[in-house]
mmCIF file with all atom_site columns, N, CA and C in Angstrom:
data_model
loop_
_atom_site.group_PDB
_atom_site.id
_atom_site.type_symbol
_atom_site.label_atom_id
_atom_site.label_alt_id
_atom_site.label_comp_id
_atom_site.label_asym_id
_atom_site.label_entity_id
_atom_site.label_seq_id
_atom_site.pdbx_PDB_ins_code
_atom_site.Cartn_x
_atom_site.Cartn_y
_atom_site.Cartn_z
_atom_site.occupancy
_atom_site.B_iso_or_equiv
_atom_site.pdbx_formal_charge
_atom_site.auth_seq_id
_atom_site.auth_comp_id
_atom_site.auth_asym_id
_atom_site.auth_atom_id
_atom_site.pdbx_PDB_model_num
ATOM 1   N N  . MET A 1 1  ? 136.122 137.932 130.176 1.00 0.00 ? 1271 MET A N  1
ATOM 2   C CA . MET A 1 1  ? 136.892 137.146 129.229 1.00 0.00 ? 1271 MET A CA 1
ATOM 3   C C  . MET A 1 1  ? 136.193 135.818 128.923 1.00 0.00 ? 1271 MET A C  1
ATOM 4   N N  . ALA A 1 2  ? 135.528 135.259 129.911 1.00 0.00 ? 1272 ALA A N  1
ATOM 5   C CA . ALA A 1 2  ? 134.824 133.992 129.706 1.00 0.00 ? 1272 ALA A CA 1
ATOM 6   C C  . ALA A 1 2  ? 133.704 134.161 128.677 1.00 0.00 ? 1272 ALA A C  1
ATOM 7   N N  . ARG A 1 3  ? 133.060 135.320 128.700 1.00 0.00 ? 1273 ARG A N  1
ATOM 8   C CA . ARG A 1 3  ? 131.991 135.574 127.727 1.00 0.00 ? 1273 ARG A CA 1
ATOM 9   C C  . ARG A 1 3  ? 132.542 135.648 126.306 1.00 0.00 ? 1273 ARG A C  1
ATOM 10  N N  . VAL A 1 4  ? 133.683 136.267 126.153 1.00 0.00 ? 1274 VAL A N  1
ATOM 11  C CA . VAL A 1 4  ? 134.298 136.381 124.831 1.00 0.00 ? 1274 VAL A CA 1
ATOM 12  C C  . VAL A 1 4  ? 134.636 134.985 124.292 1.00 0.00 ? 1274 VAL A C  1
ATOM 13  N N  . LYS A 1 5  ? 135.184 134.120 125.140 1.00 0.00 ? 1275 LYS A N  1
ATOM 14  C CA . LYS A 1 5  ? 135.497 132.756 124.724 1.00 0.00 ? 1275 LYS A CA 1
ATOM 15  C C  . LYS A 1 5  ? 134.227 132.001 124.356 1.00 0.00 ? 1275 LYS A C  1
ATOM 16  N N  . ALA A 1 6  ? 133.189 132.167 125.148 1.00 0.00 ? 1276 ALA A N  1
ATOM 17  C CA . ALA A 1 6  ? 131.924 131.485 124.877 1.00 0.00 ? 1276 ALA A CA 1
ATOM 18  C C  . ALA A 1 6  ? 131.323 131.964 123.553 1.00 0.00 ? 1276 ALA A C  1
ATOM 19  N N  . ILE A 1 7  ? 131.392 133.249 123.310 1.00 0.00 ? 1277 ILE A N  1
ATOM 20  C CA . ILE A 1 7  ? 130.886 133.796 122.054 1.00 0.00 ? 1277 ILE A CA 1
ATOM 21  C C  . ILE A 1 7  ? 131.707 133.266 120.877 1.00 0.00 ? 1277 ILE A C  1
ATOM 22  N N  . GLY A 1 8  ? 133.013 133.222 121.046 1.00 0.00 ? 1278 GLY A N  1
ATOM 23  C CA . GLY A 1 8  ? 133.894 132.688 119.999 1.00 0.00 ? 1278 GLY A CA 1
ATOM 24  C C  . GLY A 1 8  ? 133.579 131.235 119.685 1.00 0.00 ? 1278 GLY A C  1
ATOM 25  N N  . ARG A 1 9  ? 133.358 130.408 120.725 1.00 0.00 ? 1279 ARG A N  1
ATOM 26  C CA . ARG A 1 9  ? 132.998 129.006 120.515 1.00 0.00 ? 1279 ARG A CA 1
ATOM 27  C C  . ARG A 1 9  ? 131.667 128.879 119.780 1.00 0.00 ? 1279 ARG A C  1
ATOM 28  N N  . GLU A 1 10 ? 130.719 129.718 120.128 1.00 0.00 ? 1280 GLU A N  1
ATOM 29  C CA . GLU A 1 10 ? 129.407 129.684 119.467 1.00 0.00 ? 1280 GLU A CA 1
ATOM 30  C C  . GLU A 1 10 ? 129.522 130.051 117.990 1.00 0.00 ? 1280 GLU A C  1
ATOM 31  N N  . ILE A 1 11 ? 130.314 131.060 117.697 1.00 0.00 ? 1281 ILE A N  1
ATOM 32  C CA . ILE A 1 11 ? 130.484 131.482 116.303 1.00 0.00 ? 1281 ILE A CA 1
ATOM 33  C C  . ILE A 1 11 ? 131.170 130.384 115.498 1.00 0.00 ? 1281 ILE A C  1
ATOM 34  N N  . ILE A 1 12 ? 132.214 129.798 116.046 1.00 0.00 ? 1282 ILE A N  1
ATOM 35  C CA . ILE A 1 12 ? 132.899 128.696 115.357 1.00 0.00 ? 1282 ILE A CA 1
ATOM 36  C C  . ILE A 1 12 ? 131.962 127.507 115.221 1.00 0.00 ? 1282 ILE A C  1
ATOM 37  N N  . GLY A 1 13 ? 131.152 127.251 116.251 1.00 0.00 ? 1283 GLY A N  1
ATOM 38  C CA . GLY A 1 13 ? 130.198 126.149 116.213 1.00 0.00 ? 1283 GLY A CA 1
ATOM 39  C C  . GLY A 1 13 ? 129.146 126.295 115.131 1.00 0.00 ? 1283 GLY A C  1
ATOM 40  N N  . LEU A 1 14 ? 128.890 127.515 114.692 1.00 0.00 ? 1284 LEU A N  1
ATOM 41  C CA . LEU A 1 14 ? 127.957 127.721 113.592 1.00 0.00 ? 1284 LEU A CA 1
ATOM 42  C C  . LEU A 1 14 ? 128.473 127.110 112.291 1.00 0.00 ? 1284 LEU A C  1
ATOM 43  N N  . PHE A 1 15 ? 129.776 127.108 112.124 1.00 0.00 ? 1285 PHE A N  1
ATOM 44  C CA . PHE A 1 15 ? 130.378 126.641 110.886 1.00 0.00 ? 1285 PHE A CA 1
ATOM 45  C C  . PHE A 1 15 ? 131.031 125.267 111.012 1.00 0.00 ? 1285 PHE A C  1
ATOM 46  N N  . VAL A 1 16 ? 131.462 124.910 112.208 1.00 0.00 ? 1286 VAL A N  1
ATOM 47  C CA . VAL A 1 16 ? 132.179 123.653 112.426 1.00 0.00 ? 1286 VAL A CA 1
ATOM 48  C C  . VAL A 1 16 ? 131.484 122.889 113.543 1.00 0.00 ? 1286 VAL A C  1
ATOM 49  N N  . GLU A 1 17 ? 130.707 121.890 113.158 1.00 0.00 ? 1287 GLU A N  1
ATOM 50  C CA . GLU A 1 17 ? 130.029 121.093 114.172 1.00 0.00 ? 1287 GLU A CA 1
ATOM 51  C C  . GLU A 1 17 ? 130.906 119.939 114.640 1.00 0.00 ? 1287 GLU A C  1
ATOM 52  N N  . ASP A 1 18 ? 131.591 119.311 113.696 1.00 0.00 ? 1288 ASP A N  1
ATOM 53  C CA . ASP A 1 18 ? 132.433 118.166 114.000 1.00 0.00 ? 1288 ASP A CA 1
ATOM 54  C C  . ASP A 1 18 ? 133.876 118.547 113.672 1.00 0.00 ? 1288 ASP A C  1
ATOM 55  N N  . VAL A 1 19 ? 134.660 118.797 114.686 1.00 0.00 ? 1289 VAL A N  1
ATOM 56  C CA . VAL A 1 19 ? 136.039 119.260 114.486 1.00 0.00 ? 1289 VAL A CA 1
ATOM 57  C C  . VAL A 1 19 ? 136.861 118.197 113.768 1.00 0.00 ? 1289 VAL A C  1
ATOM 58  N N  . TRP A 1 20 ? 136.686 116.923 114.142 1.00 0.00 ? 1290 TRP A N  1
ATOM 59  C CA . TRP A 1 20 ? 137.453 115.864 113.506 1.00 0.00 ? 1290 TRP A CA 1
ATOM 60  C C  . TRP A 1 20 ? 137.183 115.848 112.002 1.00 0.00 ? 1290 TRP A C  1
ATOM 61  N N  . PHE A 1 21 ? 135.947 115.977 111.603 1.00 0.00 ? 1291 PHE A N  1
ATOM 62  C CA . PHE A 1 21 ? 135.558 115.966 110.193 1.00 0.00 ? 1291 PHE A CA 1
ATOM 63  C C  . PHE A 1 21 ? 136.234 117.118 109.449 1.00 0.00 ? 1291 PHE A C  1
ATOM 64  N N  . THR A 1 22 ? 136.188 118.295 110.037 1.00 0.00 ? 1292 THR A N  1
ATOM 65  C CA . THR A 1 22 ? 136.786 119.469 109.406 1.00 0.00 ? 1292 THR A CA 1
ATOM 66  C C  . THR A 1 22 ? 138.291 119.324 109.251 1.00 0.00 ? 1292 THR A C  1
ATOM 67  N N  . VAL A 1 23 ? 138.951 118.858 110.290 1.00 0.00 ? 1293 VAL A N  1
ATOM 68  C CA . VAL A 1 23 ? 140.406 118.689 110.245 1.00 0.00 ? 1293 VAL A CA 1
ATOM 69  C C  . VAL A 1 23 ? 140.777 117.598 109.243 1.00 0.00 ? 1293 VAL A C  1
ATOM 70  N N  . ALA A 1 24 ? 140.028 116.505 109.237 1.00 0.00 ? 1294 ALA A N  1
ATOM 71  C CA . ALA A 1 24 ? 140.320 115.415 108.301 1.00 0.00 ? 1294 ALA A CA 1
ATOM 72  C C  . ALA A 1 24 ? 140.206 115.884 106.851 1.00 0.00 ? 1294 ALA A C  1
ATOM 73  N N  . LEU A 1 25 ? 139.169 116.664 106.546 1.00 0.00 ? 1295 LEU A N  1
ATOM 74  C CA . LEU A 1 25 ? 139.024 117.174 105.179 1.00 0.00 ? 1295 LEU A CA 1
ATOM 75  C C  . LEU A 1 25 ? 140.177 118.103 104.817 1.00 0.00 ? 1295 LEU A C  1
ATOM 76  N N  . ALA A 1 26 ? 140.553 118.979 105.732 1.00 0.00 ? 1296 ALA A N  1
ATOM 77  C CA . ALA A 1 26 ? 141.655 119.906 105.460 1.00 0.00 ? 1296 ALA A CA 1
ATOM 78  C C  . ALA A 1 26 ? 142.969 119.155 105.244 1.00 0.00 ? 1296 ALA A C  1
ATOM 79  N N  . VAL A 1 27 ? 143.213 118.142 106.059 1.00 0.00 ? 1297 VAL A N  1
ATOM 80  C CA . VAL A 1 27 ? 144.440 117.349 105.914 1.00 0.00 ? 1297 VAL A CA 1
ATOM 81  C C  . VAL A 1 27 ? 144.423 116.591 104.592 1.00 0.00 ? 1297 VAL A C  1
ATOM 82  N N  . TRP A 1 28 ? 143.267 116.023 104.224 1.00 0.00 ? 1298 TRP A N  1
ATOM 83  C CA . TRP A 1 28 ? 143.189 115.274 102.971 1.00 0.00 ? 1298 TRP A CA 1
ATOM 84  C C  . TRP A 1 28 ? 143.443 116.183 101.759 1.00 0.00 ? 1298 TRP A C  1
ATOM 85  N N  . VAL A 1 29 ? 142.882 117.377 101.791 1.00 0.00 ? 1299 VAL A N  1
ATOM 86  C CA . VAL A 1 29 ? 143.122 118.325 100.699 1.00 0.00 ? 1299 VAL A CA 1
ATOM 87  C C  . VAL A 1 29 ? 144.611 118.660 100.627 1.00 0.00 ? 1299 VAL A C  1
ATOM 88  N N  . ALA A 1 30 ? 145.254 118.843 101.764 1.00 0.00 ? 1300 ALA A N  1
ATOM 89  C CA . ALA A 1 30 ? 146.686 119.145 101.780 1.00 0.00 ? 1300 ALA A CA 1
ATOM 90  C C  . ALA A 1 30 ? 147.510 117.977 101.244 1.00 0.00 ? 1300 ALA A C  1
ATOM 91  N N  . VAL A 1 31 ? 147.134 116.750 101.613 1.00 0.00 ? 1301 VAL A N  1
ATOM 92  C CA . VAL A 1 31 ? 147.863 115.567 101.126 1.00 0.00 ? 1301 VAL A CA 1
ATOM 93  C C  . VAL A 1 31 ? 147.731 115.438 99.614  1.00 0.00 ? 1301 VAL A C  1
ATOM 94  N N  . VAL A 1 32 ? 146.515 115.597 99.113  1.00 0.00 ? 1302 VAL A N  1
ATOM 95  C CA . VAL A 1 32 ? 146.302 115.479 97.663  1.00 0.00 ? 1302 VAL A CA 1
ATOM 96  C C  . VAL A 1 32 ? 147.034 116.606 96.934  1.00 0.00 ? 1302 VAL A C  1
ATOM 97  N N  . ALA A 1 33 ? 147.011 117.805 97.484  1.00 0.00 ? 1303 ALA A N  1
ATOM 98  C CA . ALA A 1 33 ? 147.723 118.921 96.853  1.00 0.00 ? 1303 ALA A CA 1
ATOM 99  C C  . ALA A 1 33 ? 149.233 118.693 96.862  1.00 0.00 ? 1303 ALA A C  1
ATOM 100 N N  . ALA A 1 34 ? 149.745 118.111 97.941  1.00 0.00 ? 1304 ALA A N  1
ATOM 101 C CA . ALA A 1 34 ? 151.179 117.844 98.014  1.00 0.00 ? 1304 ALA A CA 1
ATOM 102 C C  . ALA A 1 34 ? 151.594 116.739 97.043  1.00 0.00 ? 1304 ALA A C  1
ATOM 103 N N  . ALA A 1 35 ? 150.696 115.788 96.803  1.00 0.00 ? 1305 ALA A N  1
ATOM 104 C CA . ALA A 1 35 ? 151.014 114.671 95.913  1.00 0.00 ? 1305 ALA A CA 1
ATOM 105 C C  . ALA A 1 35 ? 150.761 115.009 94.450  1.00 0.00 ? 1305 ALA A C  1
ATOM 106 N N  . ARG A 1 36 ? 150.191 116.148 94.179  1.00 0.00 ? 1306 ARG A N  1
ATOM 107 C CA . ARG A 1 36 ? 149.828 116.530 92.803  1.00 0.00 ? 1306 ARG A CA 1
ATOM 108 C C  . ARG A 1 36 ? 150.986 116.481 91.806  1.00 0.00 ? 1306 ARG A C  1
ATOM 109 N N  . PRO A 1 37 ? 152.181 116.909 92.161  1.00 0.00 ? 1307 PRO A N  1
ATOM 110 C CA . PRO A 1 37 ? 153.268 116.865 91.166  1.00 0.00 ? 1307 PRO A CA 1
ATOM 111 C C  . PRO A 1 37 ? 153.576 115.456 90.649  1.00 0.00 ? 1307 PRO A C  1
ATOM 112 N N  . TRP A 1 38 ? 153.277 114.421 91.427  1.00 0.00 ? 1308 TRP A N  1
ATOM 113 C CA . TRP A 1 38 ? 153.595 113.065 91.005  1.00 0.00 ? 1308 TRP A CA 1
ATOM 114 C C  . TRP A 1 38 ? 152.616 112.514 89.985  1.00 0.00 ? 1308 TRP A C  1
ATOM 115 N N  . TRP A 1 39 ? 151.438 113.098 89.873  1.00 0.00 ? 1309 TRP A N  1
ATOM 116 C CA . TRP A 1 39 ? 150.497 112.564 88.884  1.00 0.00 ? 1309 TRP A CA 1
ATOM 117 C C  . TRP A 1 39 ? 150.080 113.620 87.864  1.00 0.00 ? 1309 TRP A C  1
ATOM 118 N N  . GLN A 1 40 ? 151.009 114.423 87.447  1.00 0.00 ? 1310 GLN A N  1
ATOM 119 C CA . GLN A 1 40 ? 150.734 115.432 86.429  1.00 0.00 ? 1310 GLN A CA 1
ATOM 120 C C  . GLN A 1 40 ? 150.244 114.796 85.126  1.00 0.00 ? 1310 GLN A C  1
ATOM 121 N N  . ALA A 1 41 ? 150.784 113.647 84.771  1.00 0.00 ? 1311 ALA A N  1
ATOM 122 C CA . ALA A 1 41 ? 150.399 113.009 83.521  1.00 0.00 ? 1311 ALA A CA 1
ATOM 123 C C  . ALA A 1 41 ? 148.994 112.407 83.609  1.00 0.00 ? 1311 ALA A C  1
ATOM 124 N N  . ALA A 1 42 ? 148.557 112.040 84.794  1.00 0.00 ? 1312 ALA A N  1
ATOM 125 C CA . ALA A 1 42 ? 147.245 111.412 84.981  1.00 0.00 ? 1312 ALA A CA 1
ATOM 126 C C  . ALA A 1 42 ? 146.355 112.345 85.799  1.00 0.00 ? 1312 ALA A C  1
ATOM 127 N N  . GLN A 1 43 ? 145.900 113.423 85.190  1.00 0.00 ? 1313 GLN A N  1
ATOM 128 C CA . GLN A 1 43 ? 145.086 114.424 85.886  1.00 0.00 ? 1313 GLN A CA 1
ATOM 129 C C  . GLN A 1 43 ? 143.841 113.841 86.555  1.00 0.00 ? 1313 GLN A C  1
ATOM 130 N N  . PRO A 1 44 ? 143.092 112.960 85.902  1.00 0.00 ? 1314 PRO A N  1
ATOM 131 C CA . PRO A 1 44 ? 141.875 112.438 86.547  1.00 0.00 ? 1314 PRO A CA 1
ATOM 132 C C  . PRO A 1 44 ? 142.165 111.657 87.829  1.00 0.00 ? 1314 PRO A C  1
ATOM 133 N N  . LEU A 1 45 ? 143.361 111.136 87.964  1.00 0.00 ? 1315 LEU A N  1
ATOM 134 C CA . LEU A 1 45 ? 143.715 110.384 89.166  1.00 0.00 ? 1315 LEU A CA 1
ATOM 135 C C  . LEU A 1 45 ? 143.617 111.260 90.412  1.00 0.00 ? 1315 LEU A C  1
ATOM 136 N N  . GLY A 1 46 ? 144.005 112.502 90.310  1.00 0.00 ? 1316 GLY A N  1
ATOM 137 C CA . GLY A 1 46 ? 143.911 113.426 91.437  1.00 0.00 ? 1316 GLY A CA 1
ATOM 138 C C  . GLY A 1 46 ? 142.470 113.680 91.852  1.00 0.00 ? 1316 GLY A C  1
ATOM 139 N N  . ALA A 1 47 ? 141.609 113.848 90.877  1.00 0.00 ? 1317 ALA A N  1
ATOM 140 C CA . ALA A 1 47 ? 140.196 114.070 91.172  1.00 0.00 ? 1317 ALA A CA 1
ATOM 141 C C  . ALA A 1 47 ? 139.577 112.836 91.817  1.00 0.00 ? 1317 ALA A C  1
ATOM 142 N N  . VAL A 1 48 ? 139.936 111.674 91.326  1.00 0.00 ? 1318 VAL A N  1
ATOM 143 C CA . VAL A 1 48 ? 139.403 110.430 91.890  1.00 0.00 ? 1318 VAL A CA 1
ATOM 144 C C  . VAL A 1 48 ? 139.908 110.256 93.317  1.00 0.00 ? 1318 VAL A C  1
ATOM 145 N N  . ALA A 1 49 ? 141.177 110.514 93.548  1.00 0.00 ? 1319 ALA A N  1
ATOM 146 C CA . ALA A 1 49 ? 141.736 110.383 94.899  1.00 0.00 ? 1319 ALA A CA 1
ATOM 147 C C  . ALA A 1 49 ? 141.056 111.356 95.862  1.00 0.00 ? 1319 ALA A C  1
ATOM 148 N N  . LEU A 1 50 ? 140.839 112.571 95.414  1.00 0.00 ? 1320 LEU A N  1
ATOM 149 C CA . LEU A 1 50 ? 140.172 113.567 96.250  1.00 0.00 ? 1320 LEU A CA 1
ATOM 150 C C  . LEU A 1 50 ? 138.752 113.112 96.594  1.00 0.00 ? 1320 LEU A C  1
ATOM 151 N N  . PHE A 1 51 ? 138.010 112.638 95.589  1.00 0.00 ? 1321 PHE A N  1
ATOM 152 C CA . PHE A 1 51 ? 136.644 112.189 95.807  1.00 0.00 ? 1321 PHE A CA 1
ATOM 153 C C  . PHE A 1 51 ? 136.587 110.978 96.745  1.00 0.00 ? 1321 PHE A C  1
ATOM 154 N N  . VAL A 1 52 ? 137.438 109.994 96.510  1.00 0.00 ? 1322 VAL A N  1
ATOM 155 C CA . VAL A 1 52 ? 137.433 108.788 97.340  1.00 0.00 ? 1322 VAL A CA 1
ATOM 156 C C  . VAL A 1 52 ? 137.780 109.135 98.786  1.00 0.00 ? 1322 VAL A C  1
ATOM 157 N N  . GLY A 1 53 ? 138.751 110.006 98.969  1.00 0.00 ? 1323 GLY A N  1
ATOM 158 C CA . GLY A 1 53 ? 139.107 110.426 100.328 1.00 0.00 ? 1323 GLY A CA 1
ATOM 159 C C  . GLY A 1 53 ? 137.954 111.138 101.012 1.00 0.00 ? 1323 GLY A C  1
ATOM 160 N N  . PHE A 1 54 ? 137.299 112.040 100.298 1.00 0.00 ? 1324 PHE A N  1
ATOM 161 C CA . PHE A 1 54 ? 136.144 112.738 100.873 1.00 0.00 ? 1324 PHE A CA 1
ATOM 162 C C  . PHE A 1 54 ? 135.041 111.756 101.234 1.00 0.00 ? 1324 PHE A C  1
ATOM 163 N N  . ALA A 1 55 ? 134.772 110.783 100.360 1.00 0.00 ? 1325 ALA A N  1
ATOM 164 C CA . ALA A 1 55 ? 133.723 109.804 100.616 1.00 0.00 ? 1325 ALA A CA 1
ATOM 165 C C  . ALA A 1 55 ? 134.041 108.963 101.850 1.00 0.00 ? 1325 ALA A C  1
ATOM 166 N N  . LEU A 1 56 ? 135.296 108.544 101.989 1.00 0.00 ? 1326 LEU A N  1
ATOM 167 C CA . LEU A 1 56 ? 135.680 107.747 103.153 1.00 0.00 ? 1326 LEU A CA 1
ATOM 168 C C  . LEU A 1 56 ? 135.603 108.557 104.450 1.00 0.00 ? 1326 LEU A C  1
ATOM 169 N N  . ILE A 1 57 ? 136.030 109.797 104.391 1.00 0.00 ? 1327 ILE A N  1
ATOM 170 C CA . ILE A 1 57 ? 135.961 110.657 105.574 1.00 0.00 ? 1327 ILE A CA 1
ATOM 171 C C  . ILE A 1 57 ? 134.504 110.906 105.958 1.00 0.00 ? 1327 ILE A C  1
ATOM 172 N N  . LEU A 1 58 ? 133.653 111.135 104.975 1.00 0.00 ? 1328 LEU A N  1
ATOM 173 C CA . LEU A 1 58 ? 132.235 111.335 105.253 1.00 0.00 ? 1328 LEU A CA 1
ATOM 174 C C  . LEU A 1 58 ? 131.605 110.079 105.845 1.00 0.00 ? 1328 LEU A C  1
ATOM 175 N N  . ALA A 1 59 ? 131.918 108.925 105.284 1.00 0.00 ? 1329 ALA A N  1
ATOM 176 C CA . ALA A 1 59 ? 131.373 107.667 105.807 1.00 0.00 ? 1329 ALA A CA 1
ATOM 177 C C  . ALA A 1 59 ? 131.816 107.444 107.247 1.00 0.00 ? 1329 ALA A C  1
ATOM 178 N N  . ASP A 1 60 ? 133.065 107.714 107.538 1.00 0.00 ? 1330 ASP A N  1
ATOM 179 C CA . ASP A 1 60 ? 133.563 107.566 108.908 1.00 0.00 ? 1330 ASP A CA 1
ATOM 180 C C  . ASP A 1 60 ? 132.867 108.541 109.851 1.00 0.00 ? 1330 ASP A C  1
ATOM 181 N N  . SER A 1 61 ? 132.640 109.746 109.391 1.00 0.00 ? 1331 SER A N  1
ATOM 182 C CA . SER A 1 61 ? 131.959 110.735 110.220 1.00 0.00 ? 1331 SER A CA 1
ATOM 183 C C  . SER A 1 61 ? 130.520 110.309 110.517 1.00 0.00 ? 1331 SER A C  1
ATOM 184 N N  . VAL A 1 62 ? 129.851 109.735 109.531 1.00 0.00 ? 1332 VAL A N  1
ATOM 185 C CA . VAL A 1 62 ? 128.478 109.258 109.725 1.00 0.00 ? 1332 VAL A CA 1
ATOM 186 C C  . VAL A 1 62 ? 128.457 108.118 110.739 1.00 0.00 ? 1332 VAL A C  1
ATOM 187 N N  . VAL A 1 63 ? 129.403 107.195 110.627 1.00 0.00 ? 1333 VAL A N  1
ATOM 188 C CA . VAL A 1 63 ? 129.473 106.075 111.576 1.00 0.00 ? 1333 VAL A CA 1
ATOM 189 C C  . VAL A 1 63 ? 129.735 106.593 112.990 1.00 0.00 ? 1333 VAL A C  1
ATOM 190 N N  . ARG A 1 64 ? 130.639 107.547 113.133 1.00 0.00 ? 1334 ARG A N  1
ATOM 191 C CA . ARG A 1 64 ? 130.919 108.118 114.462 1.00 0.00 ? 1334 ARG A CA 1
ATOM 192 C C  . ARG A 1 64 ? 129.685 108.799 115.033 1.00 0.00 ? 1334 ARG A C  1
ATOM 193 N N  . ALA A 1 65 ? 128.963 109.540 114.205 1.00 0.00 ? 1335 ALA A N  1
ATOM 194 C CA . ALA A 1 65 ? 127.754 110.227 114.679 1.00 0.00 ? 1335 ALA A CA 1
ATOM 195 C C  . ALA A 1 65 ? 126.681 109.227 115.080 1.00 0.00 ? 1335 ALA A C  1
ATOM 196 N N  . ALA A 1 66 ? 126.563 108.128 114.345 1.00 0.00 ? 1336 ALA A N  1
ATOM 197 C CA . ALA A 1 66 ? 125.566 107.112 114.682 1.00 0.00 ? 1336 ALA A CA 1
ATOM 198 C C  . ALA A 1 66 ? 125.908 106.441 116.001 1.00 0.00 ? 1336 ALA A C  1
ATOM 199 N N  . ARG A 1 67 ? 127.177 106.240 116.281 1.00 0.00 ? 1337 ARG A N  1
ATOM 200 C CA . ARG A 1 67 ? 127.586 105.640 117.554 1.00 0.00 ? 1337 ARG A CA 1
ATOM 201 C C  . ARG A 1 67 ? 127.311 106.561 118.736 1.00 0.00 ? 1337 ARG A C  1
ATOM 202 N N  . ARG A 1 68 ? 127.456 107.874 118.496 1.00 0.00 ? 1338 ARG A N  1
ATOM 203 C CA . ARG A 1 68 ? 127.217 108.842 119.581 1.00 0.00 ? 1338 ARG A CA 1
ATOM 204 C C  . ARG A 1 68 ? 125.746 108.878 119.981 1.00 0.00 ? 1338 ARG A C  1
ATOM 205 N N  . ASP A 1 69 ? 124.875 108.702 119.015 1.00 0.00 ? 1339 ASP A N  1
ATOM 206 C CA . ASP A 1 69 ? 123.430 108.815 119.281 1.00 0.00 ? 1339 ASP A CA 1
ATOM 207 C C  . ASP A 1 69 ? 122.851 107.550 119.758 1.00 0.00 ? 1339 ASP A C  1
#
């Protein structure tokens, strides 16, 4: 059973190196999708919010990685 868990972790590790980064992006997409009905009249606002959130999450991830090294 330990081998199966180790193999599973390795497979997930191929696609997800930083769990915090992955979870943060998924949560941000969910927040923007949930808030979408409030800005139906201003469609570009949703795209800008999505982009700004992604940029901030990426910047934070880079800072965290730099601190680790």
